[in-house]
Coordinates of C-alpha atoms in Angstrom, one line a residue:
M1 CA 111.5 82.1 81.1
N2 CA 110.6 83.9 77.9
K3 CA 107.0 84.9 77.2
V4 CA 105.2 83.2 74.3
K5 CA 104.2 86.0 71.9
N6 CA 100.5 86.3 71.0
P7 CA 100.1 88.2 67.7
K8 CA 96.9 89.9 68.8
E9 CA 98.4 90.9 72.2
T10 CA 101.5 92.2 70.4
A11 CA 99.5 94.3 68.0
K12 CA 97.5 95.9 70.9
I13 CA 100.7 96.6 72.8
D14 CA 102.3 98.1 69.7
K15 CA 99.2 100.3 69.2
W16 CA 99.1 101.7 72.7
Q17 CA 102.9 102.0 73.0
G18 CA 102.9 104.1 69.8
R19 CA 100.2 106.4 71.2
L20 CA 102.2 106.7 74.5
D21 CA 105.4 107.5 72.7
T22 CA 103.6 110.2 70.6
A23 CA 102.0 111.7 73.7
R24 CA 105.3 111.7 75.7
M25 CA 107.0 113.4 72.8
A26 CA 104.4 116.1 72.6
Y27 CA 104.6 116.5 76.4
A28 CA 108.4 116.3 76.7
G29 CA 108.8 120.1 77.1
E30 CA 106.5 120.2 80.1
L31 CA 108.1 117.2 81.7
S32 CA 111.5 118.8 81.3
K33 CA 110.4 122.1 82.8
M34 CA 108.8 120.2 85.8
K35 CA 112.1 118.6 86.6
D36 CA 113.9 122.0 86.4
Y37 CA 111.3 123.7 88.6
Y38 CA 111.7 121.0 91.2
S39 CA 115.5 121.4 91.2
V40 CA 115.0 125.1 91.9
Y41 CA 112.8 124.3 94.8
Q42 CA 115.5 121.9 96.2
G43 CA 118.1 124.7 96.0
D44 CA 120.0 123.7 92.9
R45 CA 123.3 125.5 92.6
H46 CA 123.2 125.9 88.8
V47 CA 122.5 129.4 87.5
L48 CA 120.9 130.6 84.3
S49 CA 123.0 132.0 81.4
N50 CA 122.6 135.5 80.1
P51 CA 119.7 135.5 77.6
N52 CA 121.5 138.3 75.7
S53 CA 124.7 136.3 75.2
D54 CA 125.5 132.9 73.6
K55 CA 127.9 132.0 76.5
A56 CA 126.7 129.4 78.9
A57 CA 127.1 129.8 82.6
T58 CA 130.5 128.5 83.8
K59 CA 130.1 128.9 87.6
Q60 CA 127.7 127.5 90.2
A61 CA 126.3 129.4 93.1
N62 CA 128.2 128.9 96.3
N63 CA 125.7 130.5 98.6
V64 CA 122.0 129.7 97.8
W65 CA 119.3 131.8 99.5
N66 CA 116.4 129.5 98.5
I67 CA 113.6 132.0 98.3
A68 CA 111.5 129.5 96.1
Y69 CA 111.5 127.0 99.0
E70 CA 110.7 129.7 101.5
L71 CA 107.8 131.3 99.6
I72 CA 106.2 127.9 98.7
E73 CA 106.4 126.7 102.2
S74 CA 104.8 129.9 103.4
Q75 CA 101.6 128.9 101.4
V76 CA 101.2 125.4 102.8
D77 CA 97.7 124.8 104.0
S78 CA 97.2 121.6 105.9
S79 CA 93.4 121.8 106.0
I80 CA 91.3 119.3 104.0
P81 CA 88.2 120.8 102.4
V82 CA 85.1 119.2 104.0
P83 CA 82.6 117.8 101.5
K84 CA 79.2 119.5 101.1
V85 CA 76.5 117.6 99.2
T86 CA 73.3 119.3 98.0
P87 CA 70.4 117.2 96.6
L88 CA 68.7 118.1 93.4
H89 CA 65.4 116.6 94.3
K90 CA 63.1 117.1 97.3
G91 CA 63.2 114.2 99.7
D92 CA 66.9 113.4 99.2
E93 CA 68.1 115.6 102.0
E94 CA 68.8 112.7 104.3
L95 CA 70.7 110.9 101.5
A96 CA 72.9 113.9 101.0
K97 CA 73.8 113.9 104.7
I98 CA 74.7 110.2 104.6
I99 CA 77.0 110.9 101.6
E100 CA 78.7 113.7 103.5
K101 CA 79.2 111.5 106.6
V102 CA 80.6 108.5 104.7
L103 CA 83.0 110.7 102.7
I104 CA 84.3 112.3 105.9
S105 CA 84.8 108.8 107.3
E106 CA 86.7 107.8 104.2
I107 CA 88.9 110.9 104.4
K108 CA 90.0 109.8 107.9
R109 CA 90.5 106.2 106.9
I110 CA 92.5 106.9 103.8
R111 CA 94.5 109.7 105.6
F112 CA 94.1 112.5 103.1
T113 CA 96.5 114.7 105.3
K114 CA 99.5 112.9 103.9
M115 CA 98.5 113.3 100.3
N116 CA 97.5 117.0 100.9
D117 CA 100.9 117.6 102.5
F118 CA 102.6 116.4 99.3
Q119 CA 100.3 118.3 97.0
E120 CA 100.6 121.6 98.9
R121 CA 104.2 121.6 97.7
T122 CA 104.2 119.8 94.3
T123 CA 101.2 121.7 93.0
P124 CA 102.9 125.2 93.1
I125 CA 106.2 123.7 92.0
R126 CA 105.0 121.8 88.9
G127 CA 101.7 123.5 88.3
G128 CA 99.5 120.6 89.3
D129 CA 99.1 117.2 90.9
F130 CA 96.7 114.3 90.6
F131 CA 94.4 112.0 92.5
C132 CA 93.7 108.4 91.3
V133 CA 90.5 106.8 92.5
E134 CA 90.0 103.0 92.2
W135 CA 88.0 100.2 93.9
D136 CA 90.3 97.8 95.8
S137 CA 88.6 94.4 95.9
N138 CA 91.3 93.2 98.3
A139 CA 90.6 95.8 100.9
G140 CA 87.7 96.2 103.3
T141 CA 86.8 95.2 106.9
H142 CA 86.0 91.8 108.4
C143 CA 82.4 92.0 107.2
T144 CA 82.9 93.9 103.9
L145 CA 84.6 93.0 100.7
G146 CA 86.5 95.8 98.9
D147 CA 86.9 99.5 99.7
L148 CA 87.8 102.8 98.0
S149 CA 91.5 103.4 97.2
V150 CA 92.6 107.0 96.6
E151 CA 96.3 107.6 95.7
R152 CA 98.3 110.6 94.8
R153 CA 100.0 110.6 91.4
S154 CA 102.8 112.9 90.5
A155 CA 102.5 115.2 87.4
L156 CA 105.5 113.2 86.0
Q157 CA 103.4 110.1 85.9
I158 CA 100.4 111.4 83.9
I159 CA 100.7 111.8 80.2
P160 CA 97.7 113.5 78.5
Q161 CA 96.3 113.1 75.0
P162 CA 98.1 115.7 72.9
G163 CA 96.1 118.9 72.2
V164 CA 93.4 118.3 74.8
I165 CA 93.3 120.4 78.0
E166 CA 90.5 118.9 80.1
I167 CA 90.7 115.2 81.2
K168 CA 87.0 114.7 80.7
D169 CA 87.3 115.7 77.0
M170 CA 90.2 113.3 76.3
D171 CA 89.8 110.1 74.3
Y172 CA 92.6 108.5 76.3
I173 CA 95.1 109.4 79.0
F174 CA 98.2 107.5 80.3
M175 CA 99.5 106.8 83.8
Q176 CA 103.0 105.3 84.4
V177 CA 104.0 103.9 87.7
S178 CA 107.1 102.0 89.0
Q179 CA 106.3 98.7 90.6
T180 CA 108.3 95.7 91.7
K181 CA 108.1 92.6 89.5
D182 CA 106.7 90.5 92.4
S183 CA 103.9 93.0 93.0
V184 CA 103.0 92.9 89.3
R185 CA 102.9 89.1 89.4
R186 CA 100.7 89.1 92.4
K187 CA 98.3 91.7 91.1
Y188 CA 98.0 90.6 87.4
G189 CA 99.2 87.0 87.5
V190 CA 101.8 87.7 84.9
D191 CA 105.5 86.8 85.3
V192 CA 107.6 89.8 84.2
R193 CA 110.9 88.8 85.5
N194 CA 112.6 89.4 82.2
A195 CA 111.0 92.9 81.8
E196 CA 113.1 96.0 82.1
E197 CA 112.4 99.4 83.7
E198 CA 111.6 101.9 80.9
R199 CA 111.2 105.0 82.9
P200 CA 113.5 105.1 86.0
E201 CA 113.0 108.9 86.3
L202 CA 109.5 108.2 87.7
R203 CA 111.1 107.2 91.0
N204 CA 114.0 108.4 93.1
T205 CA 117.2 108.2 91.0
A206 CA 119.3 107.8 94.1
T207 CA 118.1 104.1 94.3
S208 CA 121.0 101.7 93.9
A209 CA 121.4 99.9 90.6
A210 CA 121.0 96.5 92.2
Y211 CA 117.6 97.4 93.5
T212 CA 116.4 98.8 90.2
Q213 CA 116.6 95.3 88.7
D214 CA 113.5 94.4 90.7
L215 CA 111.5 97.3 89.3
V216 CA 109.5 97.7 86.1
T217 CA 107.5 100.6 84.6
V218 CA 103.8 99.7 84.3
N219 CA 101.9 101.6 81.7
I220 CA 98.2 102.2 82.1
A221 CA 95.9 103.6 79.4
Y222 CA 92.4 104.8 80.3
Y223 CA 90.2 105.4 77.2
K224 CA 86.6 106.0 76.2
N225 CA 85.0 103.0 74.5
D226 CA 82.4 103.1 71.8
S227 CA 79.5 102.6 74.3
G228 CA 80.4 105.6 76.4
G229 CA 82.2 103.6 79.1
I230 CA 85.8 103.7 80.2
G231 CA 88.3 101.0 79.1
R232 CA 91.7 100.1 80.6
F233 CA 94.7 98.7 78.9
I234 CA 97.8 97.8 81.0
W235 CA 101.1 96.6 79.8
C236 CA 104.7 96.4 81.0
D237 CA 107.6 96.2 78.5
D238 CA 106.1 93.7 76.0
Y239 CA 103.9 91.9 78.5
L240 CA 100.1 92.4 78.4
L241 CA 98.8 92.7 82.0
E242 CA 95.2 93.6 81.5
D243 CA 92.8 94.4 78.7
L244 CA 89.3 95.5 79.8
P245 CA 87.3 97.4 77.2
D246 CA 84.8 98.4 79.8
Y247 CA 86.7 98.1 83.1
Q248 CA 84.1 99.8 85.3
A249 CA 81.4 97.3 84.3
R250 CA 80.8 94.2 86.5
V251 CA 82.3 91.1 85.0
I252 CA 82.1 87.4 86.2
D253 CA 83.9 84.3 85.0
V254 CA 81.5 82.1 83.0
C255 CA 81.9 78.7 81.3
A256 CA 83.0 79.2 77.7
K257 CA 80.8 76.3 76.6
C258 CA 77.5 76.7 78.4
G259 CA 77.7 80.2 79.9
L260 CA 77.1 79.2 83.6
P261 CA 78.9 81.2 86.3
K262 CA 82.1 79.7 87.4
N263 CA 81.8 77.5 90.5
G264 CA 85.0 75.6 90.9
E265 CA 87.7 74.6 88.4
Q266 CA 85.3 72.5 86.3
C267 CA 81.8 73.4 85.1
A268 CA 78.9 71.1 85.4
C269 CA 79.0 70.5 81.7
G270 CA 82.5 69.2 82.0
S271 CA 84.3 72.2 80.5
T272 CA 87.4 73.6 82.2
K273 CA 87.7 76.7 80.1
F274 CA 86.2 80.0 81.4
E275 CA 86.0 83.5 80.1
R276 CA 85.1 86.9 81.6
K277 CA 81.7 88.2 80.7
K278 CA 80.2 91.7 81.4
Q279 CA 77.1 91.7 83.5
D280 CA 74.5 94.4 83.1
D281 CA 72.1 93.2 85.8
E282 CA 72.7 92.0 89.4
L283 CA 70.8 89.0 90.6
L284 CA 69.2 89.5 94.0
Y285 CA 69.7 87.0 96.9
Q286 CA 67.7 89.0 99.4
D287 CA 64.8 91.4 99.3
V288 CA 65.5 95.1 98.6
T289 CA 63.5 97.9 100.1
L290 CA 63.5 101.1 98.0
A291 CA 63.4 104.6 99.6
S292 CA 59.7 104.8 98.5
G293 CA 58.9 101.8 100.6
E294 CA 58.5 99.4 97.7
I295 CA 59.9 96.0 98.3
I296 CA 61.6 94.1 95.4
P297 CA 61.6 90.4 96.3
A298 CA 64.7 88.4 95.5
Y299 CA 62.5 85.5 94.4
E300 CA 58.8 85.4 93.3
Q301 CA 56.5 82.8 92.0
T302 CA 55.6 82.7 88.4
Q303 CA 54.1 80.3 85.9
V304 CA 56.4 78.6 83.4
E305 CA 56.0 75.9 80.8
Q306 CA 56.6 72.4 82.0
L307 CA 59.4 70.7 80.1
D308 CA 60.0 67.0 79.6
G309 CA 63.3 65.2 80.0
D310 CA 64.4 66.3 76.6
G311 CA 63.6 69.9 77.2
N312 CA 60.5 70.0 75.1
P313 CA 57.2 71.6 76.3
V314 CA 54.6 69.3 77.8
V315 CA 51.1 69.8 76.3
D316 CA 47.7 68.6 77.5
A317 CA 45.0 66.7 75.6
F318 CA 43.9 69.8 73.8
G319 CA 47.5 70.7 72.7
A320 CA 47.9 73.6 75.2
P321 CA 51.2 73.9 77.1
V322 CA 51.1 72.6 80.6
M323 CA 52.1 75.3 83.1
E324 CA 53.7 74.9 86.5
M325 CA 54.7 77.2 89.3
A326 CA 58.4 78.1 89.7
F327 CA 60.5 80.6 91.5
Q328 CA 62.0 83.4 89.4
Q329 CA 65.1 85.3 90.7
N330 CA 64.8 89.0 90.2
S331 CA 67.6 91.4 89.2
I332 CA 68.4 95.1 89.3
P333 CA 70.7 97.0 87.0
Y334 CA 74.4 97.6 87.9
Y335 CA 75.6 101.2 88.2
K336 CA 78.7 102.3 86.2
P337 CA 80.5 105.6 87.0
N338 CA 81.6 106.1 83.3
L339 CA 84.3 108.6 84.2
Y340 CA 88.1 108.8 84.3
P341 CA 89.5 107.9 87.7
I342 CA 92.3 110.5 87.3
L343 CA 91.6 113.9 88.7
L344 CA 93.8 117.0 88.3
R345 CA 94.4 119.6 91.0
R346 CA 95.8 122.8 89.3
N347 CA 97.8 125.5 90.9
V348 CA 96.5 128.5 88.9
S349 CA 94.5 128.2 85.6
S350 CA 96.5 128.9 82.5
E351 CA 94.8 129.2 79.1
G352 CA 95.9 126.5 76.7
D353 CA 97.9 124.5 79.3
F354 CA 97.0 121.1 80.7
L355 CA 98.6 121.9 84.1
G356 CA 98.2 125.1 85.9
F357 CA 100.8 127.9 86.1
P358 CA 103.6 127.0 88.6
D359 CA 104.9 129.5 91.2
V360 CA 108.5 128.6 90.5
E361 CA 108.2 129.7 86.9
V362 CA 106.9 133.1 88.1
I363 CA 109.9 133.7 90.4
Q364 CA 112.6 131.8 88.6
D365 CA 114.4 135.0 87.4
Q366 CA 114.3 136.5 90.9
Q367 CA 115.7 133.2 92.4
D368 CA 118.5 133.2 89.8
S369 CA 119.4 136.8 90.6
V370 CA 119.4 136.1 94.3
K371 CA 121.7 133.1 93.8
K372 CA 124.2 135.1 91.7
L373 CA 124.2 138.0 94.1
G374 CA 124.7 135.7 97.0
S375 CA 127.8 134.2 95.3
K376 CA 129.1 137.6 94.5
I377 CA 128.7 138.8 98.1
M378 CA 130.6 135.7 99.4
E379 CA 133.3 136.1 96.8
K380 CA 133.9 139.8 97.9
L381 CA 134.0 139.0 101.6
L382 CA 136.3 136.0 101.2
K383 CA 138.8 138.0 99.0
G384 CA 138.8 140.9 101.6
G385 CA 141.1 140.9 104.6
S386 CA 144.0 142.6 106.5
Y387 CA 147.5 143.3 105.3
V388 CA 150.7 144.2 107.2
T389 CA 153.2 146.8 105.9
L390 CA 156.8 146.3 107.0
P391 CA 160.1 148.1 106.2
E392 CA 162.3 146.6 103.6
G393 CA 164.5 143.9 105.1
V394 CA 162.3 143.3 108.2
S395 CA 160.4 140.1 108.7
V396 CA 158.3 138.4 111.3
E397 CA 159.6 135.4 113.1
T398 CA 156.7 133.0 113.7
D399 CA 157.2 129.9 115.9
G400 CA 153.6 129.1 116.7
E401 CA 153.7 130.9 120.0
E402 CA 151.3 133.7 121.0
L403 CA 153.9 136.4 120.7
N404 CA 155.9 136.8 117.5
I405 CA 159.3 138.6 117.1
L406 CA 160.1 141.6 114.9
R407 CA 163.8 142.4 114.7
L408 CA 164.4 146.1 113.9
A409 CA 167.6 147.8 112.9
N410 CA 166.6 151.1 114.5
P411 CA 163.6 152.8 116.2
A412 CA 162.6 154.6 113.0
Q413 CA 161.6 151.3 111.4
K414 CA 158.9 150.8 114.0
Q415 CA 157.1 153.8 112.6
L416 CA 156.9 152.1 109.2
I417 CA 154.9 149.1 110.6
D418 CA 151.2 149.3 109.9
V419 CA 148.0 147.2 109.3
V420 CA 145.8 147.9 106.2
S421 CA 142.2 146.5 106.2
L422 CA 140.6 145.9 102.8
Q423 CA 136.8 145.4 103.4
P424 CA 134.6 145.3 100.3
D425 CA 131.4 147.3 100.1
I426 CA 128.5 144.8 99.8
T427 CA 125.7 147.3 100.7
K428 CA 124.4 147.7 97.1
D429 CA 124.6 144.0 96.5
R430 CA 122.6 143.3 99.6
A431 CA 120.1 146.0 98.6
V432 CA 119.5 144.5 95.1
Q433 CA 119.3 141.0 96.6
E434 CA 116.6 142.1 99.1
S435 CA 114.8 144.0 96.2
E436 CA 114.7 140.7 94.2
Y437 CA 113.3 138.9 97.2
Q438 CA 110.6 141.5 97.8
H439 CA 109.8 141.4 94.1
A440 CA 109.2 137.6 94.3
K441 CA 107.0 138.0 97.4
S442 CA 105.0 140.7 95.7
V443 CA 104.4 138.6 92.6
L444 CA 103.0 135.7 94.7
G445 CA 101.0 138.0 97.0
I446 CA 102.9 137.1 100.2
N447 CA 103.7 139.7 102.9
D448 CA 105.5 139.6 106.2
S449 CA 102.3 139.2 108.2
F450 CA 101.3 136.2 106.1
Q451 CA 104.7 134.6 106.8
G452 CA 104.4 135.3 110.5
K453 CA 107.3 137.8 110.5
Y454 CA 107.4 141.1 112.2
D455 CA 105.6 143.8 110.2
A456 CA 105.9 147.4 111.5
S457 CA 103.2 148.6 109.2
A458 CA 100.6 146.6 111.1
T459 CA 100.0 148.7 114.2
S460 CA 97.3 146.5 115.8
G461 CA 96.0 142.9 115.8
T462 CA 93.1 143.9 113.5
A463 CA 95.4 145.6 111.1
K464 CA 97.7 142.5 111.0
Q465 CA 94.7 140.2 110.4
Y466 CA 93.5 142.5 107.6
Q467 CA 96.9 142.3 105.9
I468 CA 96.9 138.5 106.2
N469 CA 93.5 138.4 104.7
Q470 CA 94.6 140.7 101.8
A471 CA 97.6 138.5 101.1
A472 CA 95.3 135.4 101.2
G473 CA 93.0 137.2 98.8
R474 CA 95.8 137.4 96.3
M475 CA 95.9 133.6 96.3
E476 CA 92.1 133.1 96.1
S477 CA 92.5 131.3 92.7
K478 CA 94.7 128.7 94.3
R479 CA 92.1 128.0 97.0
I480 CA 89.3 127.8 94.4
M481 CA 91.4 125.3 92.4
K482 CA 92.0 123.2 95.5
N483 CA 88.3 123.2 96.5
T484 CA 87.3 122.4 92.9
A485 CA 89.7 119.4 92.8
Y486 CA 88.4 118.0 96.1
S487 CA 84.7 118.5 95.1
E488 CA 85.4 116.5 91.9
L489 CA 87.3 113.9 94.0
Y490 CA 84.3 113.5 96.4
E491 CA 81.9 113.1 93.5
T492 CA 84.1 110.3 92.0
M493 CA 84.4 108.6 95.4
F494 CA 80.6 108.6 95.8
K495 CA 80.0 107.1 92.4
F496 CA 82.6 104.4 93.0
L497 CA 80.8 103.5 96.2
L498 CA 77.5 103.5 94.4
A499 CA 79.0 101.1 91.8
Y500 CA 81.0 98.6 93.9
A501 CA 80.0 98.7 97.6
D502 CA 78.0 95.5 97.7
Q503 CA 77.9 95.4 101.5
P504 CA 76.8 98.4 103.6
I505 CA 79.8 100.5 104.8
E506 CA 79.7 101.3 108.5
F507 CA 80.7 104.8 109.7
S508 CA 80.4 106.9 112.8
A509 CA 79.6 110.6 113.2
P510 CA 78.5 112.9 116.1
D511 CA 74.8 113.5 116.4
K512 CA 73.2 116.8 117.2
N513 CA 73.9 116.3 120.9
G514 CA 77.5 115.6 120.4
N515 CA 77.2 111.9 121.0
L516 CA 78.8 109.4 118.6
E517 CA 76.2 107.6 116.5
F518 CA 76.8 104.7 114.2
A519 CA 75.2 104.3 110.8
H520 CA 76.0 102.8 107.4
F521 CA 76.1 103.7 103.8
D522 CA 73.9 101.3 101.8
R523 CA 73.9 101.8 98.0
M524 CA 70.4 100.3 97.8
M525 CA 69.1 103.5 99.4
F526 CA 69.8 105.2 96.1
L527 CA 67.9 102.7 93.9
K528 CA 64.7 104.3 92.6
R529 CA 61.9 103.6 90.1
D530 CA 61.0 106.3 87.6
A531 CA 57.5 107.2 86.2
A532 CA 57.9 104.6 83.5
G533 CA 58.5 101.9 86.0
E534 CA 62.2 101.5 85.2
L535 CA 64.7 101.1 88.0
Y536 CA 67.6 103.6 88.1
W537 CA 70.4 104.8 90.5
N538 CA 70.0 108.2 92.0
D539 CA 73.4 109.9 91.6
E540 CA 71.9 113.4 91.1
F541 CA 73.7 115.4 93.8
L542 CA 75.8 118.5 93.7
F543 CA 79.2 118.2 95.2
E544 CA 81.0 121.2 96.7
T545 CA 83.3 121.9 99.6
D546 CA 82.3 123.7 102.8
P547 CA 83.7 127.2 102.7
T548 CA 84.0 127.2 106.5
S549 CA 86.2 124.0 106.4
T550 CA 89.3 126.0 107.2
I551 CA 88.0 127.4 110.4
L552 CA 86.4 124.0 111.2
T553 CA 89.7 122.2 110.9
N554 CA 91.4 124.8 113.1
R555 CA 90.2 123.7 116.5
E556 CA 92.1 126.3 118.5
A557 CA 90.5 129.1 116.4
M558 CA 87.1 127.6 117.0
W559 CA 87.7 127.4 120.7
N560 CA 88.8 131.1 120.8
Q561 CA 85.7 132.1 118.8
A562 CA 83.5 130.2 121.2
D563 CA 85.0 132.0 124.2
L564 CA 84.2 135.4 122.6
K565 CA 80.6 134.3 121.8
L566 CA 80.2 133.1 125.4
Q567 CA 81.4 136.5 126.8
S568 CA 79.2 138.4 124.4
G569 CA 76.1 136.5 125.6
A570 CA 75.4 134.6 122.4
F571 CA 74.9 131.4 124.4
G572 CA 72.7 133.1 126.9
P573 CA 73.2 134.7 130.4
L574 CA 76.5 133.7 131.9
T575 CA 74.8 133.1 135.3
E576 CA 72.6 130.3 134.0
L577 CA 73.6 126.6 133.9
K578 CA 71.8 126.1 130.6
T579 CA 74.1 128.7 129.0
L580 CA 77.2 126.7 130.2
Q581 CA 75.5 123.5 129.1
L582 CA 75.1 124.8 125.5
Y583 CA 78.7 126.2 125.6
W584 CA 80.3 122.9 126.6
L585 CA 78.2 121.0 124.2
F586 CA 79.6 123.2 121.4
M587 CA 83.1 122.7 122.7
E588 CA 82.6 118.9 122.9
K589 CA 81.5 118.9 119.2
N590 CA 84.8 120.7 118.4
N591 CA 86.9 118.2 120.3
Y592 CA 87.9 120.3 123.3
P593 CA 89.8 118.1 125.8
N594 CA 87.5 116.8 128.6
A595 CA 84.5 118.9 127.3
G596 CA 82.2 115.9 127.5
E597 CA 82.9 115.3 131.2
I598 CA 82.4 118.9 132.0
R599 CA 79.1 118.9 130.1
K600 CA 77.9 115.9 132.1
I601 CA 78.8 117.5 135.4
I602 CA 76.9 120.7 134.4
E603 CA 73.9 118.6 133.3
A604 CA 73.9 116.8 136.6
R605 CA 73.9 120.1 138.5
L606 CA 71.1 121.3 136.2
Q607 CA 69.0 118.3 137.1
E608 CA 69.7 118.9 140.8
Q609 CA 68.7 122.5 140.4
E610 CA 65.5 121.6 138.5
A611 CA 64.6 119.0 141.2
E612 CA 65.1 121.6 144.0
Q613 CA 63.0 124.1 142.1
M614 CA 60.3 121.4 141.6
E615 CA 60.3 120.6 145.4
A616 CA 60.1 124.4 146.2
R617 CA 57.1 124.8 143.9
Q618 CA 55.3 121.8 145.4
A619 CA 56.0 123.0 149.0
M620 CA 54.7 126.5 148.0
M621 CA 51.5 125.0 146.5
M622 CA 50.9 122.9 149.6
Q623 CA 51.4 125.9 151.8
R624 CA 48.9 127.9 149.8
G625 CA 46.4 125.0 149.9
E626 CA 46.7 125.0 153.7
E627 CA 46.2 128.7 153.9
N628 CA 43.1 128.6 151.7
A629 CA 41.5 125.6 153.6
M630 CA 38.2 126.4 155.5
P631 CA 38.5 126.4 159.4
L632 CA 37.0 123.6 161.3
V633 CA 33.8 124.5 163.3

């Protein structure tokens, strides 16, 4: 089935396709380098040619010591930065805590650990990686409609506006994804069975040709509209899938004739044609209580002019309009994030570059030298061996048995038989190869202690920890870039919740006593009224990441630290049950196995001890009372 062409749709597709082609052409060099860097990480056997010669390399490495893979894997950090929210205004402290808790709950639900595991590798390989935040109206629980969707996007899938470095400053940015034709039809309602896949390199090229016929390349353009909002234009081949000039605004289907909201396939006026219309205000169907205690009723009585059957005002004998009581439905403004849903995580900042500076580019020369030297060493060893010298006319009879026969003419010939071993010297080659390896480690700031290898220079545990900290300090910029990306991600997630979470979102979190408490995130908590009487949404919070999140996510390290604190008396005297109660409460909060049961046993003993002490005090008081009583006469 061929799609009927719409001239307006075709013109829009041509416009955005032209912009995409221009942007890809300007970004082609970076895309090519990203593929080369990933090949190096995967242990590609190709070697670089001599930059001082016009000759291309004719051989491949036959022994690859993949130092790029080793050094990148040494830096993998599986911890997820924990959100830290600070309010700008007094009185919003409790709201900041609610934001933190709901974000931590979303981190667990979306399973950030998998995305982080990918990014810990792709970010240093390609220089950066991306998050994409959207609101999925098809997700949610049994009692809620919709939920946050956070997906990782490869650097190969994001095409920036040429000449602009920061995403927030771009007029537009493109994202290209591979999807099946059926998934496109289900999501956008457009049959793209005749479309072709434009960018197969976005996915695994090992996929069979038969399977690729089911895939298409979906192009998504995010852009700034004239009103300051964000628009979204989606197309596939020459099929228009979505055109939303203000896609983050709320829209509803209304009758094209009378403007009433859609309620069925046919409107009350008889029209069957509907169109999508942006809504600036949200009608209330239940009362809303603001943080200040003010109640905004969903409906309130008001006086309106009475109308006759023709819709004309009814007047009294004096010509004044007749008023009647009616219920008016109140409304509140919708919240719009007005920001791009694409967020960049850079490796190391690089002036004038969209992505960060990749590690593979830094050590590419060392990796190439190591590969060439490894091949040279193997070639020397394989060409070496042992040779036998025999007198002229003497040969060895070999019949496959363990013992072979030499037939000599006289005893003197035996003295001429010898074995000569030719073993090449690879000492210098190995030394240079090791030097290149150490050079690469030095450039990235990685030492043996950081890798968990034996390091003779670290003579004590403290010295070894100091060396690890020094190595980690060399990569402080990478940690800052990671924390910055996550703080921007958390802010975007909060703003999407504020915009689209129509039902309260339930979450659970431990309270101050370590017990699990259940609460909910209700966006109405953030609705306020300013001094002029206007309603607005309070999104004025600072988003950071907790600098102690690394130790917080390392439970074993926390347990060991708690043991040291207990022994040093930080929890109190070791002989008191209250000290043990505080210690096991801390261990329970940090998920130590069976810590909760141990705490309950200690609390039970503590209650018994307090009861015994109370009985002892009462008995002592009674005894003193008897001793002080006056004798009977």
